[in-house]
mmCIF file of C-alpha atoms in Angstrom:
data_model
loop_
_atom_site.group_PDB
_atom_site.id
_atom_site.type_symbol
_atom_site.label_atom_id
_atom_site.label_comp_id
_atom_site.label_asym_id
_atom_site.label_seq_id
_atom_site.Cartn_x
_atom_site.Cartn_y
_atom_site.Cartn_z
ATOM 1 C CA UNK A 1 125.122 82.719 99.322
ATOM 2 C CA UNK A 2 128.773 82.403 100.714
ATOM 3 C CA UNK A 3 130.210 85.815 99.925
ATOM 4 C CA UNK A 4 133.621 86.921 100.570
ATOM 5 C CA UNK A 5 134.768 89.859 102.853
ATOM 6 C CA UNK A 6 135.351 93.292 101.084
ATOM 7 C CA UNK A 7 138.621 94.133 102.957
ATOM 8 C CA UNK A 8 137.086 96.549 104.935
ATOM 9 C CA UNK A 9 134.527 95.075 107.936
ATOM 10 C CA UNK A 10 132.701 98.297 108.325
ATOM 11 C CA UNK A 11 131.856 98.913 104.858
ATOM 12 C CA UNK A 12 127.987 100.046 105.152
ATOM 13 C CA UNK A 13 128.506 101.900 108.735
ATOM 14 C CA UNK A 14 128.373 105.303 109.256
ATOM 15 C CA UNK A 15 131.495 106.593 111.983
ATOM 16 C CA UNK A 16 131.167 105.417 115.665
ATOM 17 C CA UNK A 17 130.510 108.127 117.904
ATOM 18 C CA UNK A 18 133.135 107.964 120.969
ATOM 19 C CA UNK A 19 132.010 109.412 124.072
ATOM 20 C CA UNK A 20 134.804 112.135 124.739
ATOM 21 C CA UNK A 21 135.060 111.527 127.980
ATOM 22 C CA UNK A 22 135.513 107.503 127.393
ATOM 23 C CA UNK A 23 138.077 107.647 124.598
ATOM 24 C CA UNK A 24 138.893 103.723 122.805
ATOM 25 C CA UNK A 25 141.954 102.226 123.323
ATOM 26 C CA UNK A 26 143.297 98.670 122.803
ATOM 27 C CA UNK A 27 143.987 97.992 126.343
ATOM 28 C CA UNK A 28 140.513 99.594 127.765
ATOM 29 C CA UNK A 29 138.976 96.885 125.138
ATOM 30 C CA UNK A 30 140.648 94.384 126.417
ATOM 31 C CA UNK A 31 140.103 94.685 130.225
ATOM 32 C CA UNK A 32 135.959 95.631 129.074
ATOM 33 C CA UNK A 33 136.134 92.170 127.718
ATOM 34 C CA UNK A 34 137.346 90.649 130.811
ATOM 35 C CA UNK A 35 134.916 92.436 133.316
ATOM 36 C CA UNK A 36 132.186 91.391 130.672
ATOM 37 C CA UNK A 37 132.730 87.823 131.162
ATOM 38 C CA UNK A 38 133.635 87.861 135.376
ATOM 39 C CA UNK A 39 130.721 85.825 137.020
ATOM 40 C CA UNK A 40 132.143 87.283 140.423
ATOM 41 C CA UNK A 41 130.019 90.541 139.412
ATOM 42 C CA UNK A 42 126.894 88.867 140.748
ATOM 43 C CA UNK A 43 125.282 88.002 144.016
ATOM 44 C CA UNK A 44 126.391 84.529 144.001
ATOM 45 C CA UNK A 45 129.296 84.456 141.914
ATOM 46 C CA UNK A 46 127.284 82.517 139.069
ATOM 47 C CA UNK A 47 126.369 85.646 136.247
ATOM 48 C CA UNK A 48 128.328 87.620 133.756
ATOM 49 C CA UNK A 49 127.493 90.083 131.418
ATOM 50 C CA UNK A 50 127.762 86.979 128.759
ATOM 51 C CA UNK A 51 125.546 84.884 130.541
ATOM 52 C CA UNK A 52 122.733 86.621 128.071
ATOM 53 C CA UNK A 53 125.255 88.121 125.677
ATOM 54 C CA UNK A 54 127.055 84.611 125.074
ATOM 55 C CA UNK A 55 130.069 85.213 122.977
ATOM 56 C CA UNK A 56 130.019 81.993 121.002
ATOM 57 C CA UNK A 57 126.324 82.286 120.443
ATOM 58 C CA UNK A 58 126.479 86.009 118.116
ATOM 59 C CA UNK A 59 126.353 87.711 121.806
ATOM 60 C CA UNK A 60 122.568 86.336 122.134
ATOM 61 C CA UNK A 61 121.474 83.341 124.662
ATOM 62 C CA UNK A 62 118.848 81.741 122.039
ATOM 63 C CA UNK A 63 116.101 82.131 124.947
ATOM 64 C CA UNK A 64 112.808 84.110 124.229
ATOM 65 C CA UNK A 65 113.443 85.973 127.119
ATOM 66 C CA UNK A 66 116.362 86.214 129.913
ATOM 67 C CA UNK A 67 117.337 84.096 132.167
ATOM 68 C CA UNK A 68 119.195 85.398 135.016
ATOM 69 C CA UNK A 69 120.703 84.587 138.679
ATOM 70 C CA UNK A 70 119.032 80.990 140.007
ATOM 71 C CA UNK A 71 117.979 80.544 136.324
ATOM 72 C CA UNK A 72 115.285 83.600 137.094
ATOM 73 C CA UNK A 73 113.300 84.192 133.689
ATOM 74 C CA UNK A 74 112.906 87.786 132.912
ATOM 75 C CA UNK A 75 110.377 89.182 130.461
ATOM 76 C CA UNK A 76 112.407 90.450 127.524
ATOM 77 C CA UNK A 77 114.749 89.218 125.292
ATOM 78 C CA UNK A 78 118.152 89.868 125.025
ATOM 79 C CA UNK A 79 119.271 91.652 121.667
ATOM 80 C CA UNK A 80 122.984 91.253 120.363
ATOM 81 C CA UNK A 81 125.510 93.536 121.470
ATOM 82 C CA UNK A 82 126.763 93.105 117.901
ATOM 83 C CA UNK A 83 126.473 96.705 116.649
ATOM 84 C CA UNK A 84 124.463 98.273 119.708
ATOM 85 C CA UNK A 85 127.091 100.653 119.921
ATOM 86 C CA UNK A 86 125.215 102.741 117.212
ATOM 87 C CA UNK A 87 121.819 102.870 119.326
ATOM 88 C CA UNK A 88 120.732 106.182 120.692
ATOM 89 C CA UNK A 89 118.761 104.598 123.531
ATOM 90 C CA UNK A 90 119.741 100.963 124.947
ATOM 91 C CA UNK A 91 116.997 98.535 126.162
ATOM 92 C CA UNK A 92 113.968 97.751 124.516
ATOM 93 C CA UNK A 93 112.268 100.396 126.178
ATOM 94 C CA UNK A 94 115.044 102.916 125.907
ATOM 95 C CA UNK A 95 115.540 103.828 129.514
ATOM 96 C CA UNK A 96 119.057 104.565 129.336
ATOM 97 C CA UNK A 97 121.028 106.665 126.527
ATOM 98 C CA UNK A 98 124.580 105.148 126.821
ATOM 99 C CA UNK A 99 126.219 101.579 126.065
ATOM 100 C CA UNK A 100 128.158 103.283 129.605
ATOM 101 C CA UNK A 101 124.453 103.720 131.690
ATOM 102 C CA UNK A 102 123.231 100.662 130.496
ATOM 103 C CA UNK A 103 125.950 98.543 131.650
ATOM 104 C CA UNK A 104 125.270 99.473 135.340
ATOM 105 C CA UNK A 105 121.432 98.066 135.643
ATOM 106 C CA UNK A 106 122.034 94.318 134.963
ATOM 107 C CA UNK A 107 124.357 94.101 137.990
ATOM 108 C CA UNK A 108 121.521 95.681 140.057
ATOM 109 C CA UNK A 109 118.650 93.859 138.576
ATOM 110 C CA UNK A 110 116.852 91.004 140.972
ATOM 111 C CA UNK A 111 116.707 89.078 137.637
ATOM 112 C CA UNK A 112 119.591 89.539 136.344
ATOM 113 C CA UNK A 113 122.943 89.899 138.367
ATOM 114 C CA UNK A 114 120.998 90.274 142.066
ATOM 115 C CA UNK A 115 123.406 92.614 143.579
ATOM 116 C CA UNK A 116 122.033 95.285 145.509
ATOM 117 C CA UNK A 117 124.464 97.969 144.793
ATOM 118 C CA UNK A 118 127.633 97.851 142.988
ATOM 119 C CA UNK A 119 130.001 97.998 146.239
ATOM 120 C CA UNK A 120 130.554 94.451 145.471
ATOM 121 C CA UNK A 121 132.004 95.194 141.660
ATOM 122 C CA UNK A 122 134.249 98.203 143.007
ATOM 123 C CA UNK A 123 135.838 96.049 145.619
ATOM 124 C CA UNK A 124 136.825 93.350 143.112
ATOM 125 C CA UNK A 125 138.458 96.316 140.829
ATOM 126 C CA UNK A 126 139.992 97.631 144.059
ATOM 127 C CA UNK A 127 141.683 94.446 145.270
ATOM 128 C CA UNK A 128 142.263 91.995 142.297
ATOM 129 C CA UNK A 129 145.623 92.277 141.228
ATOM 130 C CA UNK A 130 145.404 92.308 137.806
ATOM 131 C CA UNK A 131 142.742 94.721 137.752
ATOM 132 C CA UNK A 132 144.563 97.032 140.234
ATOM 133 C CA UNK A 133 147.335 96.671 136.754
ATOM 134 C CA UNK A 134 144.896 97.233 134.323
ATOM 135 C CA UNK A 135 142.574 99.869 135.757
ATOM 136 C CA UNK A 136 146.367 101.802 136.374
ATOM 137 C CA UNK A 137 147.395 101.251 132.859
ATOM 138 C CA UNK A 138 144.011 102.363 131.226
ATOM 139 C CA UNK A 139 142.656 104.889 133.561
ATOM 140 C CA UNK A 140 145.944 105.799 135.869
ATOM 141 C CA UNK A 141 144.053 105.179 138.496
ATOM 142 C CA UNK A 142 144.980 103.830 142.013
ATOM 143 C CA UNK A 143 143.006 101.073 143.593
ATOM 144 C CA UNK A 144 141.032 103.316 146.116
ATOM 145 C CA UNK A 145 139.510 105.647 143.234
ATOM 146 C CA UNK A 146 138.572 102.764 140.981
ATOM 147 C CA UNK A 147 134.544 103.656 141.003
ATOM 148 C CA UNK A 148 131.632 101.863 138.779
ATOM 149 C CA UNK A 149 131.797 104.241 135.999
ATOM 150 C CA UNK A 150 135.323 103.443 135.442
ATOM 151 C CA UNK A 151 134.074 99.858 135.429
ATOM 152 C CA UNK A 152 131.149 100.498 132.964
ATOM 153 C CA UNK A 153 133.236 102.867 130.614
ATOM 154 C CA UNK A 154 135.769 99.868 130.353
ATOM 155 C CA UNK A 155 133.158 97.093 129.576
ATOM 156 C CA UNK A 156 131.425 100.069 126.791
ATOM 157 C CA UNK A 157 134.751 100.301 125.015
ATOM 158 C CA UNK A 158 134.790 96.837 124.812
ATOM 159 C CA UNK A 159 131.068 96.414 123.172
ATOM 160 C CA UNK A 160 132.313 99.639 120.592
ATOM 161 C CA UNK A 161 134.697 96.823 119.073
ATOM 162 C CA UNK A 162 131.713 94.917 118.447
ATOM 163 C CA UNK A 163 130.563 96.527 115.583
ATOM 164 C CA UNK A 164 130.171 94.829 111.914
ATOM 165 C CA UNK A 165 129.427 95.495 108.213
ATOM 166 C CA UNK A 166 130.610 94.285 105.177
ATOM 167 C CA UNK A 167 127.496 92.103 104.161
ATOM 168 C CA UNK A 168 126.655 91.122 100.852
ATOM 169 C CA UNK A 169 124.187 93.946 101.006
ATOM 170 C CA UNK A 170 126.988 96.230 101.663
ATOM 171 C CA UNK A 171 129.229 95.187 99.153
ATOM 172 C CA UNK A 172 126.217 95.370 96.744
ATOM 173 C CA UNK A 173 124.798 98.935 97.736
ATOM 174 C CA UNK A 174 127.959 100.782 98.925
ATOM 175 C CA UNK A 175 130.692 98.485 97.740
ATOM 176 C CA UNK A 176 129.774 98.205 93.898
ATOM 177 C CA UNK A 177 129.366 94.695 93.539
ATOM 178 C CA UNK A 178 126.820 94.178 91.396
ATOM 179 C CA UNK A 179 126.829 90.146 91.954
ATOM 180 C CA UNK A 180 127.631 90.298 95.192
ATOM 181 C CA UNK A 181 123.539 89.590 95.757
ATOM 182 C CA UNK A 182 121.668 86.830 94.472
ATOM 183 C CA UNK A 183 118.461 87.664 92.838
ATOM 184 C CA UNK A 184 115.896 86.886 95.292
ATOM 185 C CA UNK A 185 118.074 89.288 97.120
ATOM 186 C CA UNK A 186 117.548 91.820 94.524
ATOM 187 C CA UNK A 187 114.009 91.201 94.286
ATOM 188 C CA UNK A 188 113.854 91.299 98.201
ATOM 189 C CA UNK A 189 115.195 94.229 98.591
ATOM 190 C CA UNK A 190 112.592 95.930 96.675
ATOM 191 C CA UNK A 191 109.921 94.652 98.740
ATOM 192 C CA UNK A 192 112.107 96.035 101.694
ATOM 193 C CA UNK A 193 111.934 99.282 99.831
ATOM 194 C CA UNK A 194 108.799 99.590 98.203
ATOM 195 C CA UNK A 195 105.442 96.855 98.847
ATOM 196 C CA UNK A 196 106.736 95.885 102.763
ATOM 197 C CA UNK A 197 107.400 99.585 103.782
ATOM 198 C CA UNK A 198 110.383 98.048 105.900
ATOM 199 C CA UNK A 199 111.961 100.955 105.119
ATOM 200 C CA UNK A 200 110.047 103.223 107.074
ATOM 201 C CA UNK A 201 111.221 102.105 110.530
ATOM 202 C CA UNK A 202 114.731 100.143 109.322
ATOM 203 C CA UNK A 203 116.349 102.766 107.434
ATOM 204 C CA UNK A 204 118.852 103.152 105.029
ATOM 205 C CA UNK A 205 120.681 106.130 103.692
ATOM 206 C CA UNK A 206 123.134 106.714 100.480
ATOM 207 C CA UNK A 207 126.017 106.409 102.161
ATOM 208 C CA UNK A 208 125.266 103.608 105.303
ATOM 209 C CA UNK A 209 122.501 101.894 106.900
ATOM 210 C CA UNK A 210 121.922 101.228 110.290
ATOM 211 C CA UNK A 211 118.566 99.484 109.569
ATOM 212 C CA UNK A 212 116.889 101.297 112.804
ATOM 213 C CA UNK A 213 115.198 104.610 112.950
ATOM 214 C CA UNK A 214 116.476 104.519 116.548
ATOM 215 C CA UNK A 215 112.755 104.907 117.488
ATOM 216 C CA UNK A 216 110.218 103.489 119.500
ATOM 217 C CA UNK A 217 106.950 102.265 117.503
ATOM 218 C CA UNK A 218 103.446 99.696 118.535
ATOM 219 C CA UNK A 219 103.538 96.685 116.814
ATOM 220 C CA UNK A 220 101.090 95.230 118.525
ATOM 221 C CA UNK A 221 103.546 92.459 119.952
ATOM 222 C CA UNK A 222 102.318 91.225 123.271
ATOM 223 C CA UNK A 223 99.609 93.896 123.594
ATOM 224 C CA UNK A 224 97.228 91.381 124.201
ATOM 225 C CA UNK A 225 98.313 90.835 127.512
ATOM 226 C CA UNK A 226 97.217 94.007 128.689
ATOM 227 C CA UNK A 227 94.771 94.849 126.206
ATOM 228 C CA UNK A 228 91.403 95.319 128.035
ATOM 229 C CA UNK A 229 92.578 96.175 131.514
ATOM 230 C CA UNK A 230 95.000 99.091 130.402
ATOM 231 C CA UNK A 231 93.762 101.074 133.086
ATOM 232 C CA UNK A 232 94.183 98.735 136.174
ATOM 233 C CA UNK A 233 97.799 98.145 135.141
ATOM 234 C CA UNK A 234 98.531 101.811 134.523
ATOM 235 C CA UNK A 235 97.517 102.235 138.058
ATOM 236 C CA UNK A 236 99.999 99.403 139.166
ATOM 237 C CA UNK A 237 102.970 100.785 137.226
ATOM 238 C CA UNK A 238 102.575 104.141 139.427
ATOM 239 C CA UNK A 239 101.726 102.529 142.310
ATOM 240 C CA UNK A 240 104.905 99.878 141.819
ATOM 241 C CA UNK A 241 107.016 99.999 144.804
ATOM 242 C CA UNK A 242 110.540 98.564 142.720
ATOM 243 C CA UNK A 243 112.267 100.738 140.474
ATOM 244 C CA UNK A 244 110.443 100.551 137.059
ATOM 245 C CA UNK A 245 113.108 98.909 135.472
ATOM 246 C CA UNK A 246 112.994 96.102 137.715
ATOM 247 C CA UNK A 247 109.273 95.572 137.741
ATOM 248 C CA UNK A 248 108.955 95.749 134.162
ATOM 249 C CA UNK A 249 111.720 92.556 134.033
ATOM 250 C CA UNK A 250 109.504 90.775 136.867
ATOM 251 C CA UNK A 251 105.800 91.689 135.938
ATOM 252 C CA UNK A 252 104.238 90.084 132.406
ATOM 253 C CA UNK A 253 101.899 92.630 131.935
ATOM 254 C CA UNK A 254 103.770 95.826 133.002
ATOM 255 C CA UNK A 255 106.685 94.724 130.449
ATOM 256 C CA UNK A 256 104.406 95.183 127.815
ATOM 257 C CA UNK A 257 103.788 98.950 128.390
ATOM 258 C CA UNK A 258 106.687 99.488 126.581
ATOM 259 C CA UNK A 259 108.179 102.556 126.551
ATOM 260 C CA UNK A 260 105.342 104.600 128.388
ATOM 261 C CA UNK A 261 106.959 102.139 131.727
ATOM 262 C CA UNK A 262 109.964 105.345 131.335
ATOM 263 C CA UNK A 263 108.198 108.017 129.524
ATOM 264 C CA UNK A 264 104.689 108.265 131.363
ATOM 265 C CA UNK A 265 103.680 109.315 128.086
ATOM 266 C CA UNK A 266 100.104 107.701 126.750
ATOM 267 C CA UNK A 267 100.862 107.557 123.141
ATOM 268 C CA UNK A 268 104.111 105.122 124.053
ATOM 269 C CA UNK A 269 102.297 102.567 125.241
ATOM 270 C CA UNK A 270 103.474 99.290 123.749
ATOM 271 C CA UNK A 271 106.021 101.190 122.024
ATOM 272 C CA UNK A 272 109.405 99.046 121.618
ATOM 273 C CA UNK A 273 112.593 99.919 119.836
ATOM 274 C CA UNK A 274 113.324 99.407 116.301
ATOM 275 C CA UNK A 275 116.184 97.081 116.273
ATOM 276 C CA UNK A 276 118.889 96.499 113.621
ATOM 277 C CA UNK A 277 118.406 94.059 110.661
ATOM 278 C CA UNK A 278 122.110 93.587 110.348
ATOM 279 C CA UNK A 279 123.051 89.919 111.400
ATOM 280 C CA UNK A 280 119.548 89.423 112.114
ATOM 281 C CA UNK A 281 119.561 85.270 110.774
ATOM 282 C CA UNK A 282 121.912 85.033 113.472
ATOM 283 C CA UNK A 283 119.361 86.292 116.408
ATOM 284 C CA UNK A 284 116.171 84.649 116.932
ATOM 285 C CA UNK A 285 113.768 84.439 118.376
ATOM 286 C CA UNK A 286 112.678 87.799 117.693
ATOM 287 C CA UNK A 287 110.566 90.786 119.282
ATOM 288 C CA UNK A 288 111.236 92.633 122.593
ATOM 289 C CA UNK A 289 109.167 89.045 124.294
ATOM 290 C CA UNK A 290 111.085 86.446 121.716
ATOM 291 C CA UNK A 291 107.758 85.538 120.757
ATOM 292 C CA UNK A 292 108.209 84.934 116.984
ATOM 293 C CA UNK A 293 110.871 81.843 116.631
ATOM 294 C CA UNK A 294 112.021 82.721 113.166
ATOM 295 C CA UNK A 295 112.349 85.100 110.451
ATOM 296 C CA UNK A 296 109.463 83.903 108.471
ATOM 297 C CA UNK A 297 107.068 84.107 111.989
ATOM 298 C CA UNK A 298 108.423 87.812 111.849
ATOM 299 C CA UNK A 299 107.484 88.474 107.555
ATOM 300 C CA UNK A 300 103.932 87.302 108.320
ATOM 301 C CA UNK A 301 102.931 89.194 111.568
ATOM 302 C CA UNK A 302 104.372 91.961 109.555
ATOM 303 C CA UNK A 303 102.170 90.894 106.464
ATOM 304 C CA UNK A 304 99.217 90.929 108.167
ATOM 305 C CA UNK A 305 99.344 93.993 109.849
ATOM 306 C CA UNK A 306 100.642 93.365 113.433
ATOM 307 C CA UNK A 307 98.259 93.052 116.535
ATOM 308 C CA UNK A 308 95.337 95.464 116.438
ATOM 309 C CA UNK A 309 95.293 97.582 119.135
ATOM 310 C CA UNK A 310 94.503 101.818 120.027
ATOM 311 C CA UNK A 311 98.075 102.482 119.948
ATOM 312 C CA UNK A 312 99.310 100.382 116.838
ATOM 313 C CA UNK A 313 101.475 102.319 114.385
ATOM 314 C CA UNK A 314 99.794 103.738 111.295
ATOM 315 C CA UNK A 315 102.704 101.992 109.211
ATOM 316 C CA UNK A 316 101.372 98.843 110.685
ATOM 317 C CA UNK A 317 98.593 97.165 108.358
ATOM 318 C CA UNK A 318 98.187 94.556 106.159
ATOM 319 C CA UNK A 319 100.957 94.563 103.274
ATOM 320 C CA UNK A 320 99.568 92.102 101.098
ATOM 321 C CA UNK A 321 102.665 90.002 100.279
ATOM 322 C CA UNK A 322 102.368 86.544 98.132
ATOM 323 C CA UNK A 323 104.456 83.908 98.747
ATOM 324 C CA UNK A 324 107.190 84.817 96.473
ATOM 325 C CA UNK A 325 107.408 88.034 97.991
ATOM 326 C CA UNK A 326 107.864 87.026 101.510
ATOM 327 C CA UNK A 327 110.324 84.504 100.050
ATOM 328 C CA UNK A 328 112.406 87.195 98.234
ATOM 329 C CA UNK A 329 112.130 89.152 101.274
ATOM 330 C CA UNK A 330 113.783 86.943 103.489
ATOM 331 C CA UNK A 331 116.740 86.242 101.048
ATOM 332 C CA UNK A 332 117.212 89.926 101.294
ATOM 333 C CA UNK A 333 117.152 89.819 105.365
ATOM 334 C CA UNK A 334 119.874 86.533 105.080
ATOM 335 C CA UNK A 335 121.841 88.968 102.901
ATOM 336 C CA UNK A 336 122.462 91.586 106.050
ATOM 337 C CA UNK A 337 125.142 88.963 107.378
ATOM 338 C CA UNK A 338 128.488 90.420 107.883
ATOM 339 C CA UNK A 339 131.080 88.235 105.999
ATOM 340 C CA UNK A 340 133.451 87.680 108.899
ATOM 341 C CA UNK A 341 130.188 85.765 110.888
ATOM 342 C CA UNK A 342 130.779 83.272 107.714
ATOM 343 C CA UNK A 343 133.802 82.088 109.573
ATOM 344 C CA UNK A 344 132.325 79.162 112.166
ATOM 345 C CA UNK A 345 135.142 79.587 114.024
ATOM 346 C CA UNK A 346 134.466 84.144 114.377
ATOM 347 C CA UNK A 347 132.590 83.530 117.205
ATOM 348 C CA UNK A 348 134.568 81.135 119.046
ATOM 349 C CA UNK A 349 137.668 83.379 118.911
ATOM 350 C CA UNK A 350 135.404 86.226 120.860
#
């Protein structure tokens, strides 16, 4: 269902929280936007923040998982920027609390950017002359006290313009359209709410809906791996002589402790972040490994209960969904598009 916009693109969003100390502004967006997309922020001049994030592409790369400097694979996939901005933890794992901490890693990561340190990033921001304009205009800085977290605050401000609502959803639960979804839809959307227990992890309130809990929860995605020799590779992740956020990106199995790899708590392991719904048609593949190619791969692991395992979620068992159910179901998920992505051109213009 083609639907058109509402007038207002964050209908179905609760306020964006703005760090106080990184205030939005037009101009801080705009330079963001051009750091996000310099390849010179890499080892060898060949990586940018949208080699993963691609602009054109929803701000996905279409990959199960990463691919970084000298077409390096990683071991996770790369989620949409689109509406990260209302995450409490970034990463799949959570390891960092700010769209502002997170943007520092990548540029350090062996997989990723392969820089060292950021030295490299500064001295660009230091010395390129429209930079040296733009870091004056936005931060009043001079060149010589340009530093990374101006760097990182800039390219945060530009993912907080990424945000998006206004789906037919929206206009039909906050927006009082009553045709605004089709009747599978409808129908789906009960399942979401009642039979699928969807709800439980992708929430929605009375006045917005993030579709995330913002928490961490065993599926049972990938655990297989690992499942069996838990203890050896326990002893590996402690004994690992890279940072864990490195060896996590470069080792199969340690990836797939989840969030325990930053907690060292047992009862995260193979814990993963809920991620949004919204825009989700325009994501795949899907899990924190891209190991489900499409949304109705993702309705049927769900359906049957996820992967068994010690640590699965108690909301994870068999649901007991028919055909027409799972059908409905994913009419419902199609209907968590924002109507500005129904532009083929939206994502060009980014």
């Amino acid at each position: 269902m083609r639907i058109s916009p509402s007038g207002n693109p964050l209908l179905g969003l609760p306020p964006l929280a703005i760090p106080e100390n990184n205030p939005q502004t037009p101009e801080k967006a705009a330079l963001g936007k051009q750091l996000f997309q310099d390849k010179r922020f890499s080892a060898n001049d060949s990586v940018n923040c949208a080699r993963c994030h691609v602009p054109a592409n929803a701000f996905i790369d279409s990959l199960p998982v990463a691919a970084g400097i000298k077409d390096q694979f990683g071991t996770r996939n790369s989620p949409s920027v689109i509406n990260a901005a209302f995450y409490a933890h970034q990463f799949w794992d959570g390891r960092r609390d700010s769209l502002e901490e997170q943007a520092k890693d990548p540029f350090v990561n062996v997989i990723e950017h392969g820089l060292s340190d950021h030295r490299k990033i500064v001295d660009i921001a230091r010395t390129d002359p429209d930079y040296i304009k733009q870091f004056r205009q936005v931060f009043g800085l001079e060149p010589a006290h340009i530093t990374i977290d101006h760097v990182v605050m800039a390219i945060a401000g530009f993912e907080r313009t990424l945000i998006a609502g206004d789906s037919a959803f929206d206009q039909y639960r906050y927006g009082g359209n009553r045709n605004a979804l089709s009747d599978a839809a409808i129908r789906g959307l009960a399942v979401f709410q009642g039979k699928g227990r969807c709800v439980s992890c992708h929430t929605m309130g009375e006045t917005n809906a993030l579709f995330t809990d913002n928490q961490f929860h065993n599926l049972g995605v990938g655990f297989g791996k690992i499942a069996g020799k838990l203890p050896v590779i326990i002893s590996a992740s402690k004994q690992a002589e890279t940072k864990m956020d490195e060896a996590v990106l470069t080792n199969a199995e340690l990836s797939e402790l989840g969030r325990y790899a930053v907690t060292g708590d047992a009862t995260d392991l193979g814990r993963f972040k809920t991620p949004t719904l919204r825009n989700i048609v325009l994501t795949a593949p899907y899990m924190h490994d891209g190991s489900l190619a499409n949304l109705a791969e993702v309705i049927e692991f769900h359906n049957q209960g996820g992967f068994a395992n010690p640590f699965l979620d108690a909301e994870m068992r068999p649901l007991g969904l028919n055909q027409k159910e799972k059908s409905d179901l994913l009419a419902f998920m199609e209907a968590l598009t924002s109507s500005q992505f129904a532009d083929a051109n939206y994502f060009k213009q980014q």
